[in-house]
């Protein structure tokens, strides 16, 4: 049971590592759009 819990945590961590760069990219795009306006 303990190992299973750890697996879930590590997988969610991996997801965060993928999501955060995407968020940063999106934020940069939005920022550029606002700068052009």
Coordinates of C-alpha atoms in Angstrom, one line a residue:
X1 CA 0.0 0.0 0.0
X2 CA 2.8 2.4 0.8
X3 CA 4.6 1.8 -2.5
X4 CA 1.4 2.3 -4.4
X5 CA 0.9 5.7 -2.7
X6 CA 4.4 6.6 -3.7
X7 CA 3.8 5.7 -7.3
X8 CA 0.8 8.0 -7.5
X9 CA 2.8 10.9 -6.0
X10 CA 5.7 10.4 -8.4
X11 CA 3.4 10.2 -11.4
X12 CA 1.7 13.4 -10.3
X13 CA 5.2 15.0 -10.0
X14 CA 6.0 14.0 -13.5
X15 CA 2.8 15.5 -14.7
X16 CA 3.7 18.8 -13.0
X17 CA 7.0 18.8 -14.7
X18 CA 5.2 18.5 -18.1
X19 CA 2.5 21.0 -17.2
X20 CA 4.6 23.8 -15.8
X21 CA 6.7 24.4 -19.0
X22 CA 3.5 24.4 -21.0
X23 CA 2.0 27.0 -18.7
X24 CA 5.2 29.2 -19.1
X25 CA 5.1 28.9 -22.9
X26 CA 1.4 29.9 -22.9
X27 CA 2.1 32.8 -20.6
X28 CA 4.9 34.0 -22.9
X29 CA 2.6 33.8 -25.9
X30 CA -0.1 35.8 -24.2
X31 CA 2.4 38.3 -23.0
X32 CA 3.7 38.8 -26.6
X33 CA 0.2 39.3 -27.8
X34 CA -0.5 42.0 -25.3
X35 CA 2.8 43.7 -26.1
X36 CA 1.9 43.9 -29.8
X37 CA -1.5 45.5 -28.9

